[in-house]
Amino acid sequence: MSKRKPKLAPRNGHVAAMRQKSGGAHGKTKKAQRQADRMQLKRSIRDIQTSDDAAVLLSVSCV
């Protein structure tokens, strides 16, 4: 006859995940910052182009 093993309490998965996770920086990562800068540059270029197109259309319609 084999001995019964003591029954352990069920494990909480959140606790295991929190113990493995280490704290990180609070700000954006360098990669995220580069992506944000690139998108901002593209937006500013697009806005300049659309405002130039609007200025051209206004000048043509005034003539």
PQR file with spaces between the fields and no chain letter, atoms N, CA, C, O and H, PARSE charges and radii, in Angstrom:
ATOM       1  N    MET     1       0.819   -1.170    0.000 -0.4000 1.5000
ATOM       2  CA   MET     1       0.000    0.000    0.000 -0.0000 2.0000
ATOM       3  C    MET     1       0.875    1.249    0.000  0.5500 1.7000
ATOM       4  O    MET     1       1.871    1.338    0.718 -0.5500 1.4000
ATOM       5  N    SER     2       0.471    2.212   -0.828 -0.4000 1.5000
ATOM       6  CA   SER     2       1.260    3.433   -0.887 -0.0000 2.0000
ATOM       7  C    SER     2       0.642    4.498    0.016  0.5500 1.7000
ATOM       8  O    SER     2      -0.566    4.520    0.252 -0.5500 1.4000
ATOM       9  H    SER     2      -0.338    2.140   -1.412  0.4000 1.0000
ATOM      10  N    LYS     3       1.501    5.367    0.504 -0.4000 1.5000
ATOM      11  CA   LYS     3       1.015    6.457    1.343 -0.0000 2.0000
ATOM      12  C    LYS     3       0.356    7.517    0.471  0.5500 1.7000
ATOM      13  O    LYS     3       0.754    7.751   -0.670 -0.5500 1.4000
ATOM      14  H    LYS     3       2.482    5.349    0.312  0.4000 1.0000
ATOM      15  N    ARG     4      -0.637    8.132    1.027 -0.4000 1.5000
ATOM      16  CA   ARG     4      -1.257    9.249    0.313 -0.0000 2.0000
ATOM      17  C    ARG     4      -0.379   10.486    0.468  0.5500 1.7000
ATOM      18  O    ARG     4       0.178   10.755    1.533 -0.5500 1.4000
ATOM      19  H    ARG     4      -0.961    7.942    1.954  0.4000 1.0000
ATOM      20  N    LYS     5      -0.276   11.228   -0.631 -0.4000 1.5000
ATOM      21  CA   LYS     5       0.485   12.475   -0.575 -0.0000 2.0000
ATOM      22  C    LYS     5      -0.416   13.574   -0.024  0.5500 1.7000
ATOM      23  O    LYS     5      -1.613   13.599   -0.310 -0.5500 1.4000
ATOM      24  H    LYS     5      -0.729   11.010   -1.496  0.4000 1.0000
ATOM      25  N    PRO     6       0.150   14.474    0.758 -0.5600 1.5000
ATOM      26  CA   PRO     6      -0.678   15.570    1.261  0.2800 2.0000
ATOM      27  C    PRO     6      -1.137   16.460    0.101  0.5500 1.7000
ATOM      28  O    PRO     6      -0.376   16.748   -0.822 -0.5500 1.4000
ATOM      29  N    LYS     7      -2.376   16.878    0.172 -0.4000 1.5000
ATOM      30  CA   LYS     7      -2.936   17.705   -0.893 -0.0000 2.0000
ATOM      31  C    LYS     7      -2.523   19.161   -0.660  0.5500 1.7000
ATOM      32  O    LYS     7      -2.753   19.723    0.410 -0.5500 1.4000
ATOM      33  H    LYS     7      -2.994   16.644    0.923  0.4000 1.0000
ATOM      34  N    LEU     8      -1.914   19.750   -1.675 -0.4000 1.5000
ATOM      35  CA   LEU     8      -1.480   21.140   -1.583 -0.0000 2.0000
ATOM      36  C    LEU     8      -2.620   22.070   -1.984  0.5500 1.7000
ATOM      37  O    LEU     8      -3.512   21.695   -2.745 -0.5500 1.4000
ATOM      38  H    LEU     8      -1.727   19.293   -2.545  0.4000 1.0000
ATOM      39  N    ALA     9      -2.570   23.269   -1.462 -0.4000 1.5000
ATOM      40  CA   ALA     9      -3.561   24.266   -1.833 -0.0000 2.0000
ATOM      41  C    ALA     9      -3.363   24.633   -3.306  0.5500 1.7000
ATOM      42  O    ALA     9      -2.233   24.612   -3.794 -0.5500 1.4000
ATOM      43  H    ALA     9      -1.845   23.573   -0.843  0.4000 1.0000
ATOM      44  N    PRO    10      -4.431   24.967   -4.018 -0.5600 1.5000
ATOM      45  CA   PRO    10      -4.276   25.328   -5.431  0.2800 2.0000
ATOM      46  C    PRO    10      -3.418   26.583   -5.584  0.5500 1.7000
ATOM      47  O    PRO    10      -3.502   27.514   -4.783 -0.5500 1.4000
ATOM      48  N    ARG    11      -2.599   26.586   -6.621 -0.4000 1.5000
ATOM      49  CA   ARG    11      -1.703   27.719   -6.843 -0.0000 2.0000
ATOM      50  C    ARG    11      -2.430   28.852   -7.564  0.5500 1.7000
ATOM      51  O    ARG    11      -3.307   28.633   -8.399 -0.5500 1.4000
ATOM      52  H    ARG    11      -2.530   25.830   -7.272  0.4000 1.0000
ATOM      53  N    ASN    12      -2.038   30.035   -7.216 -0.4000 1.5000
ATOM      54  CA   ASN    12      -2.580   31.220   -7.869 -0.0000 2.0000
ATOM      55  C    ASN    12      -1.635   31.588   -9.013  0.5500 1.7000
ATOM      56  O    ASN    12      -0.470   31.908   -8.776 -0.5500 1.4000
ATOM      57  H    ASN    12      -1.326   30.212   -6.537  0.4000 1.0000
ATOM      58  N    GLY    13      -2.125   31.545  -10.238 -0.4000 1.5000
ATOM      59  CA   GLY    13      -1.296   31.838  -11.407 -0.0000 2.0000
ATOM      60  C    GLY    13      -0.795   33.269  -11.445  0.5500 1.7000
ATOM      61  O    GLY    13       0.278   33.537  -11.985 -0.5500 1.4000
ATOM      62  H    GLY    13      -3.071   31.285  -10.431  0.4000 1.0000
ATOM      63  N    HIS    14      -1.556   34.187  -10.878 -0.4000 1.5000
ATOM      64  CA   HIS    14      -1.144   35.593  -10.890 -0.0000 2.0000
ATOM      65  C    HIS    14       0.090   35.813  -10.022  0.5500 1.7000
ATOM      66  O    HIS    14       0.950   36.627  -10.360 -0.5500 1.4000
ATOM      67  H    HIS    14      -2.428   33.970  -10.438  0.4000 1.0000
ATOM      68  N    VAL    15       0.180   35.102   -8.922 -0.4000 1.5000
ATOM      69  CA   VAL    15       1.324   35.254   -8.020 -0.0000 2.0000
ATOM      70  C    VAL    15       2.598   34.794   -8.715  0.5500 1.7000
ATOM      71  O    VAL    15       3.631   35.457   -8.621 -0.5500 1.4000
ATOM      72  H    VAL    15      -0.518   34.441   -8.648  0.4000 1.0000
ATOM      73  N    ALA    16       2.533   33.667   -9.409 -0.4000 1.5000
ATOM      74  CA   ALA    16       3.709   33.160  -10.118 -0.0000 2.0000
ATOM      75  C    ALA    16       4.154   34.148  -11.185  0.5500 1.7000
ATOM      76  O    ALA    16       5.351   34.379  -11.358 -0.5500 1.4000
ATOM      77  H    ALA    16       1.695   33.128   -9.485  0.4000 1.0000
ATOM      78  N    ALA    17       3.202   34.732  -11.901 -0.4000 1.5000
ATOM      79  CA   ALA    17       3.544   35.696  -12.946 -0.0000 2.0000
ATOM      80  C    ALA    17       4.172   36.946  -12.346  0.5500 1.7000
ATOM      81  O    ALA    17       5.130   37.484  -12.903 -0.5500 1.4000
ATOM      82  H    ALA    17       2.230   34.544  -11.760  0.4000 1.0000
ATOM      83  N    MET    18       3.649   37.413  -11.224 -0.4000 1.5000
ATOM      84  CA   MET    18       4.180   38.622  -10.601 -0.0000 2.0000
ATOM      85  C    MET    18       5.584   38.402  -10.055  0.5500 1.7000
ATOM      86  O    MET    18       6.406   39.318  -10.080 -0.5500 1.4000
ATOM      87  H    MET    18       2.871   36.976  -10.771  0.4000 1.0000
ATOM      88  N    ARG    19       5.867   37.211   -9.565 -0.4000 1.5000
ATOM      89  CA   ARG    19       7.204   36.938   -9.036 -0.0000 2.0000
ATOM      90  C    ARG    19       8.243   36.892  -10.139  0.5500 1.7000
ATOM      91  O    ARG    19       9.397   37.259   -9.918 -0.5500 1.4000
ATOM      92  H    ARG    19       5.200   36.467   -9.545  0.4000 1.0000
ATOM      93  N    GLN    20       7.851   36.448  -11.322 -0.4000 1.5000
ATOM      94  CA   GLN    20       8.799   36.369  -12.427 -0.0000 2.0000
ATOM      95  C    GLN    20       9.009   37.719  -13.087  0.5500 1.7000
ATOM      96  O    GLN    20      10.067   37.973  -13.663 -0.5500 1.4000
ATOM      97  H    GLN    20       6.914   36.150  -11.502  0.4000 1.0000
ATOM      98  N    LYS    21       8.020   38.575  -13.010 -0.4000 1.5000
ATOM      99  CA   LYS    21       8.101   39.870  -13.680 -0.0000 2.0000
ATOM     100  C    LYS    21       8.946   40.830  -12.855  0.5500 1.7000
ATOM     101  O    LYS    21       8.763   40.966  -11.645 -0.5500 1.4000
ATOM     102  H    LYS    21       7.160   38.369  -12.542  0.4000 1.0000
ATOM     103  N    SER    22       9.864   41.482  -13.529 -0.4000 1.5000
ATOM     104  CA   SER    22      10.680   42.476  -12.829 -0.0000 2.0000
ATOM     105  C    SER    22      10.203   43.865  -13.232  0.5500 1.7000
ATOM     106  O    SER    22       9.624   44.045  -14.303 -0.5500 1.4000
ATOM     107  H    SER    22      10.013   41.372  -14.511  0.4000 1.0000
ATOM     108  N    GLY    23      10.443   44.818  -12.391 -0.4000 1.5000
ATOM     109  CA   GLY    23      10.022   46.179  -12.667 -0.0000 2.0000
ATOM     110  C    GLY    23      10.836   46.776  -13.799  0.5500 1.7000
ATOM     111  O    GLY    23      12.012   46.454  -13.967 -0.5500 1.4000
ATOM     112  H    GLY    23      10.914   44.672  -11.520  0.4000 1.0000
ATOM     113  N    GLY    24      10.214   47.636  -14.563 -0.4000 1.5000
ATOM     114  CA   GLY    24      10.891   48.253  -15.692 -0.0000 2.0000
ATOM     115  C    GLY    24      10.782   49.762  -15.633  0.5500 1.7000
ATOM     116  O    GLY    24      10.262   50.332  -14.673 -0.5500 1.4000
ATOM     117  H    GLY    24       9.258   47.898  -14.425  0.4000 1.0000
ATOM     118  N    ALA    25      11.278   50.388  -16.668 -0.4000 1.5000
ATOM     119  CA   ALA    25      11.243   51.844  -16.756 -0.0000 2.0000
ATOM     120  C    ALA    25       9.799   52.309  -16.937  0.5500 1.7000
ATOM     121  O    ALA    25       8.972   51.590  -17.498 -0.5500 1.4000
ATOM     122  H    ALA    25      11.699   49.925  -17.447  0.4000 1.0000
ATOM     123  N    HIS    26       9.511   53.499  -16.463 -0.4000 1.5000
ATOM     124  CA   HIS    26       8.156   54.026  -16.552 -0.0000 2.0000
ATOM     125  C    HIS    26       7.901   54.713  -17.881  0.5500 1.7000
ATOM     126  O    HIS    26       6.751   54.823  -18.308 -0.5500 1.4000
ATOM     127  H    HIS    26      10.182   54.083  -16.007  0.4000 1.0000
ATOM     128  N    GLY    27       8.946   55.173  -18.535 -0.4000 1.5000
ATOM     129  CA   GLY    27       8.771   55.889  -19.795 -0.0000 2.0000
ATOM     130  C    GLY    27       8.688   54.951  -20.984  0.5500 1.7000
ATOM     131  O    GLY    27       8.714   53.728  -20.842 -0.5500 1.4000
ATOM     132  H    GLY    27       9.879   55.083  -18.188  0.4000 1.0000
ATOM     133  N    LYS    28       8.587   55.557  -22.166 -0.4000 1.5000
ATOM     134  CA   LYS    28       8.547   54.766  -23.391 -0.0000 2.0000
ATOM     135  C    LYS    28       9.915   54.158  -23.648  0.5500 1.7000
ATOM     136  O    LYS    28      10.937   54.701  -23.227 -0.5500 1.4000
ATOM     137  H    LYS    28       8.566   56.550  -22.281  0.4000 1.0000
ATOM     138  N    THR    29       9.927   53.035  -24.337 -0.4000 1.5000
ATOM     139  CA   THR    29      11.191   52.433  -24.734 -0.0000 2.0000
ATOM     140  C    THR    29      11.789   53.267  -25.863  0.5500 1.7000
ATOM     141  O    THR    29      11.105   54.092  -26.468 -0.5500 1.4000
ATOM     142  H    THR    29       9.098   52.593  -24.679  0.4000 1.0000
ATOM     143  N    LYS    30      13.061   53.044  -26.137 -0.4000 1.5000
ATOM     144  CA   LYS    30      13.714   53.797  -27.210 -0.0000 2.0000
ATOM     145  C    LYS    30      13.068   53.493  -28.550  0.5500 1.7000
ATOM     146  O    LYS    30      12.906   54.382  -29.386 -0.5500 1.4000
ATOM     147  H    LYS    30      13.617   52.373  -25.646  0.4000 1.0000
ATOM     148  N    LYS    31      12.698   52.236  -28.752 -0.4000 1.5000
ATOM     149  CA   LYS    31      12.049   51.850  -30.007 -0.0000 2.0000
ATOM     150  C    LYS    31      10.711   52.570  -30.166  0.5500 1.7000
ATOM     151  O    LYS    31      10.401   53.085  -31.241 -0.5500 1.4000
ATOM     152  H    LYS    31      12.829   51.514  -28.073  0.4000 1.0000
ATOM     153  N    ALA    32       9.924   52.606  -29.100 -0.4000 1.5000
ATOM     154  CA   ALA    32       8.624   53.272  -29.157 -0.0000 2.0000
ATOM     155  C    ALA    32       8.796   54.766  -29.393  0.5500 1.7000
ATOM     156  O    ALA    32       8.003   55.379  -30.106 -0.5500 1.4000
ATOM     157  H    ALA    32      10.176   52.188  -28.227  0.4000 1.0000
ATOM     158  N    GLN    33       9.826   55.351  -28.799 -0.4000 1.5000
ATOM     159  CA   GLN    33      10.084   56.779  -28.986 -0.0000 2.0000
ATOM     160  C    GLN    33      10.481   57.073  -30.434  0.5500 1.7000
ATOM     161  O    GLN    33      10.038   58.064  -31.014 -0.5500 1.4000
ATOM     162  H    GLN    33      10.471   54.853  -28.219  0.4000 1.0000
ATOM     163  N    ARG    34      11.320   56.205  -31.015 -0.4000 1.5000
ATOM     164  CA   ARG    34      11.707   56.381  -32.421 -0.0000 2.0000
ATOM     165  C    ARG    34      10.490   56.284  -33.335  0.5500 1.7000
ATOM     166  O    ARG    34      10.338   57.074  -34.267 -0.5500 1.4000
ATOM     167  H    ARG    34      11.680   55.400  -30.544  0.4000 1.0000
ATOM     168  N    GLN    35       9.619   55.303  -33.061 -0.4000 1.5000
ATOM     169  CA   GLN    35       8.419   55.145  -33.881 -0.0000 2.0000
ATOM     170  C    GLN    35       7.511   56.368  -33.761  0.5500 1.7000
ATOM     171  O    GLN    35       6.954   56.828  -34.757 -0.5500 1.4000
ATOM     172  H    GLN    35       9.742   54.661  -32.304  0.4000 1.0000
ATOM     173  N    ALA    36       7.364   56.889  -32.556 -0.4000 1.5000
ATOM     174  CA   ALA    36       6.519   58.061  -32.346 -0.0000 2.0000
ATOM     175  C    ALA    36       7.099   59.277  -33.066  0.5500 1.7000
ATOM     176  O    ALA    36       6.360   60.053  -33.671 -0.5500 1.4000
ATOM     177  H    ALA    36       7.816   56.515  -31.747  0.4000 1.0000
ATOM     178  N    ASP    37       8.419   59.441  -32.999 -0.4000 1.5000
ATOM     179  CA   ASP    37       9.064   60.558  -33.692 -0.0000 2.0000
ATOM     180  C    ASP    37       8.884   60.445  -35.200  0.5500 1.7000
ATOM     181  O    ASP    37       8.627   61.435  -35.885 -0.5500 1.4000
ATOM     182  H    ASP    37       9.019   58.810  -32.507  0.4000 1.0000
ATOM     183  N    ARG    38       9.026   59.214  -35.708 -0.4000 1.5000
ATOM     184  CA   ARG    38       8.877   59.003  -37.150 -0.0000 2.0000
ATOM     185  C    ARG    38       7.449   59.309  -37.597  0.5500 1.7000
ATOM     186  O    ARG    38       7.246   59.930  -38.640 -0.5500 1.4000
ATOM     187  H    ARG    38       9.235   58.410  -35.152  0.4000 1.0000
ATOM     188  N    MET    39       6.470   58.881  -36.820 -0.4000 1.5000
ATOM     189  CA   MET    39       5.079   59.150  -37.173 -0.0000 2.0000
ATOM     190  C    MET    39       4.765   60.642  -37.094  0.5500 1.7000
ATOM     191  O    MET    39       4.010   61.162  -37.916 -0.5500 1.4000
ATOM     192  H    MET    39       6.635   58.376  -35.973  0.4000 1.0000
ATOM     193  N    GLN    40       5.334   61.322  -36.121 -0.4000 1.5000
ATOM     194  CA   GLN    40       5.112   62.754  -35.990 -0.0000 2.0000
ATOM     195  C    GLN    40       5.708   63.496  -37.184  0.5500 1.7000
ATOM     196  O    GLN    40       5.105   64.445  -37.686 -0.5500 1.4000
ATOM     197  H    GLN    40       5.947   60.899  -35.454  0.4000 1.0000
ATOM     198  N    LEU    41       6.884   63.073  -37.641 -0.4000 1.5000
ATOM     199  CA   LEU    41       7.513   63.680  -38.810 -0.0000 2.0000
ATOM     200  C    LEU    41       6.653   63.462  -40.052  0.5500 1.7000
ATOM     201  O    LEU    41       6.448   64.385  -40.840 -0.5500 1.4000
ATOM     202  H    LEU    41       7.374   62.302  -37.233  0.4000 1.0000
ATOM     203  N    LYS    42       6.150   62.238  -40.223 -0.4000 1.5000
ATOM     204  CA   LYS    42       5.292   61.954  -41.379 -0.0000 2.0000
ATOM     205  C    LYS    42       4.017   62.787  -41.335  0.5500 1.7000
ATOM     206  O    LYS    42       3.559   63.279  -42.366 -0.5500 1.4000
ATOM     207  H    LYS    42       6.316   61.488  -39.583  0.4000 1.0000
ATOM     208  N    ARG    43       3.440   62.947  -40.139 -0.4000 1.5000
ATOM     209  CA   ARG    43       2.227   63.758  -40.009 -0.0000 2.0000
ATOM     210  C    ARG    43       2.502   65.211  -40.363  0.5500 1.7000
ATOM     211  O    ARG    43       1.713   65.848  -41.061 -0.5500 1.4000
ATOM     212  H    ARG    43       3.812   62.547  -39.301  0.4000 1.0000
ATOM     213  N    SER    44       3.632   65.735  -39.875 -0.4000 1.5000
ATOM     214  CA   SER    44       3.940   67.138  -40.151 -0.0000 2.0000
ATOM     215  C    SER    44       4.184   67.354  -41.639  0.5500 1.7000
ATOM     216  O    SER    44       3.766   68.374  -42.189 -0.5500 1.4000
ATOM     217  H    SER    44       4.272   65.218  -39.308  0.4000 1.0000
ATOM     218  N    ILE    45       4.856   66.410  -42.303 -0.4000 1.5000
ATOM     219  CA   ILE    45       5.076   66.522  -43.747 -0.0000 2.0000
ATOM     220  C    ILE    45       3.743   66.467  -44.481  0.5500 1.7000
ATOM     221  O    ILE    45       3.509   67.243  -45.408 -0.5500 1.4000
ATOM     222  H    ILE    45       5.195   65.582  -41.857  0.4000 1.0000
ATOM     223  N    ARG    46       2.867   65.550  -44.069 -0.4000 1.5000
ATOM     224  CA   ARG    46       1.559   65.430  -44.709 -0.0000 2.0000
ATOM     225  C    ARG    46       0.738   66.705  -44.510  0.5500 1.7000
ATOM     226  O    ARG    46       0.066   67.159  -45.436 -0.5500 1.4000
ATOM     227  H    ARG    46       3.058   64.919  -43.316  0.4000 1.0000
ATOM     228  N    ASP    47       0.791   67.284  -43.304 -0.4000 1.5000
ATOM     229  CA   ASP    47       0.031   68.498  -43.028 -0.0000 2.0000
ATOM     230  C    ASP    47       0.554   69.667  -43.848  0.5500 1.7000
ATOM     231  O    ASP    47      -0.229   70.486  -44.328 -0.5500 1.4000
ATOM     232  H    ASP    47       1.337   66.915  -42.552  0.4000 1.0000
ATOM     233  N    ILE    48       1.863   69.751  -44.014 -0.4000 1.5000
ATOM     234  CA   ILE    48       2.451   70.825  -44.816 -0.0000 2.0000
ATOM     235  C    ILE    48       2.019   70.672  -46.267  0.5500 1.7000
ATOM     236  O    ILE    48       1.666   71.655  -46.919 -0.5500 1.4000
ATOM     237  H    ILE    48       2.499   69.086  -43.624  0.4000 1.0000
ATOM     238  N    GLN    49       2.045   69.448  -46.773 -0.4000 1.5000
ATOM     239  CA   GLN    49       1.653   69.214  -48.162 -0.0000 2.0000
ATOM     240  C    GLN    49       0.183   69.539  -48.377  0.5500 1.7000
ATOM     241  O    GLN    49      -0.169   70.140  -49.392 -0.5500 1.4000
ATOM     242  H    GLN    49       2.332   68.650  -46.243  0.4000 1.0000
ATOM     243  N    THR    50      -0.676   69.160  -47.453 -0.4000 1.5000
ATOM     244  CA   THR    50      -2.103   69.436  -47.623 -0.0000 2.0000
ATOM     245  C    THR    50      -2.384   70.922  -47.479  0.5500 1.7000
ATOM     246  O    THR    50      -3.267   71.441  -48.161 -0.5500 1.4000
ATOM     247  H    THR    50      -0.391   68.672  -46.628  0.4000 1.0000
ATOM     248  N    SER    51      -1.660   71.622  -46.613 -0.4000 1.5000
ATOM     249  CA   SER    51      -1.878   73.063  -46.481 -0.0000 2.0000
ATOM     250  C    SER    51      -1.362   73.787  -47.722  0.5500 1.7000
ATOM     251  O    SER    51      -1.946   74.793  -48.124 -0.5500 1.4000
ATOM     252  H    SER    51      -0.943   71.199  -46.059  0.4000 1.0000
ATOM     253  N    ASP    52      -0.280   73.300  -48.340 -0.4000 1.5000
ATOM     254  CA   ASP    52       0.215   73.893  -49.581 -0.0000 2.0000
ATOM     255  C    ASP    52      -0.790   73.678  -50.704  0.5500 1.7000
ATOM     256  O    ASP    52      -1.029   74.584  -51.503 -0.5500 1.4000
ATOM     257  H    ASP    52       0.194   72.482  -48.013  0.4000 1.0000
ATOM     258  N    ASP    53      -1.378   72.491  -50.772 -0.4000 1.5000
ATOM     259  CA   ASP    53      -2.383   72.206  -51.788 -0.0000 2.0000
ATOM     260  C    ASP    53      -3.598   73.103  -51.596  0.5500 1.7000
ATOM     261  O    ASP    53      -4.166   73.590  -52.574 -0.5500 1.4000
ATOM     262  H    ASP    53      -1.184   71.755  -50.123  0.4000 1.0000
ATOM     263  N    ALA    54      -3.998   73.326  -50.365 -0.4000 1.5000
ATOM     264  CA   ALA    54      -5.144   74.185  -50.082 -0.0000 2.0000
ATOM     265  C    ALA    54      -4.828   75.625  -50.465  0.5500 1.7000
ATOM     266  O    ALA    54      -5.692   76.327  -50.991 -0.5500 1.4000
ATOM     267  H    ALA    54      -3.536   72.931  -49.571  0.4000 1.0000
ATOM     268  N    ALA    55      -3.595   76.077  -50.207 -0.4000 1.5000
ATOM     269  CA   ALA    55      -3.203   77.435  -50.560 -0.0000 2.0000
ATOM     270  C    ALA    55      -3.208   77.607  -52.074  0.5500 1.7000
ATOM     271  O    ALA    55      -3.621   78.650  -52.579 -0.5500 1.4000
ATOM     272  H    ALA    55      -2.893   75.506  -49.779  0.4000 1.0000
ATOM     273  N    VAL    56      -2.754   76.594  -52.795 -0.4000 1.5000
ATOM     274  CA   VAL    56      -2.753   76.655  -54.257 -0.0000 2.0000
ATOM     275  C    VAL    56      -4.183   76.702  -54.772  0.5500 1.7000
ATOM     276  O    VAL    56      -4.485   77.474  -55.682 -0.5500 1.4000
ATOM     277  H    VAL    56      -2.418   75.746  -52.384  0.4000 1.0000
ATOM     278  N    LEU    57      -5.064   75.892  -54.207 -0.4000 1.5000
ATOM     279  CA   LEU    57      -6.458   75.888  -54.638 -0.0000 2.0000
ATOM     280  C    LEU    57      -7.129   77.226  -54.352  0.5500 1.7000
ATOM     281  O    LEU    57      -7.919   77.707  -55.165 -0.5500 1.4000
ATOM     282  H    LEU    57      -4.819   75.264  -53.468  0.4000 1.0000
ATOM     283  N    LEU    58      -6.825   77.828  -53.211 -0.4000 1.5000
ATOM     284  CA   LEU    58      -7.402   79.127  -52.883 -0.0000 2.0000
ATOM     285  C    LEU    58      -6.897   80.201  -53.828  0.5500 1.7000
ATOM     286  O    LEU    58      -7.667   81.059  -54.260 -0.5500 1.4000
ATOM     287  H    LEU    58      -6.184   77.437  -52.552  0.4000 1.0000
ATOM     288  N    SER    59      -5.614   80.165  -54.154 -0.4000 1.5000
ATOM     289  CA   SER    59      -5.061   81.186  -55.045 -0.0000 2.0000
ATOM     290  C    SER    59      -5.616   81.032  -56.457  0.5500 1.7000
ATOM     291  O    SER    59      -5.822   82.033  -57.145 -0.5500 1.4000
ATOM     292  H    SER    59      -4.988   79.468  -53.803  0.4000 1.0000
ATOM     293  N    VAL    60      -5.860   79.814  -56.901 -0.4000 1.5000
ATOM     294  CA   VAL    60      -6.416   79.579  -58.234 -0.0000 2.0000
ATOM     295  C    VAL    60      -7.871   80.024  -58.278  0.5500 1.7000
ATOM     296  O    VAL    60      -8.307   80.604  -59.272 -0.5500 1.4000
ATOM     297  H    VAL    60      -5.693   79.001  -56.343  0.4000 1.0000
ATOM     298  N    SER    61      -8.620   79.766  -57.228 -0.4000 1.5000
ATOM     299  CA   SER    61     -10.037   80.132  -57.223 -0.0000 2.0000
ATOM     300  C    SER    61     -10.233   81.641  -57.100  0.5500 1.7000
ATOM     301  O    SER    61     -11.275   82.153  -57.509 -0.5500 1.4000
ATOM     302  H    SER    61      -8.266   79.296  -56.420  0.4000 1.0000
ATOM     303  N    CYS    62      -9.270   82.358  -56.554 -0.4000 1.5000
ATOM     304  CA   CYS    62      -9.380   83.806  -56.404 -0.0000 2.0000
ATOM     305  C    CYS    62      -9.098   84.518  -57.719  0.5500 1.7000
ATOM     306  O    CYS    62      -9.529   85.658  -57.896 -0.5500 1.4000
ATOM     307  H    CYS    62      -8.424   81.942  -56.222  0.4000 1.0000
ATOM     308  N    VAL    63      -8.395   83.888  -58.638 -0.4000 1.5000
ATOM     309  CA   VAL    63      -8.012   84.531  -59.907 -0.0000 2.0000
ATOM     310  C    VAL    63      -9.126   84.537  -60.872  0.5500 1.7000
ATOM     311  O    VAL    63      -8.975   85.038  -61.986 -0.5500 1.4000
ATOM     312  H    VAL    63      -8.045   82.962  -58.494  0.4000 1.0000
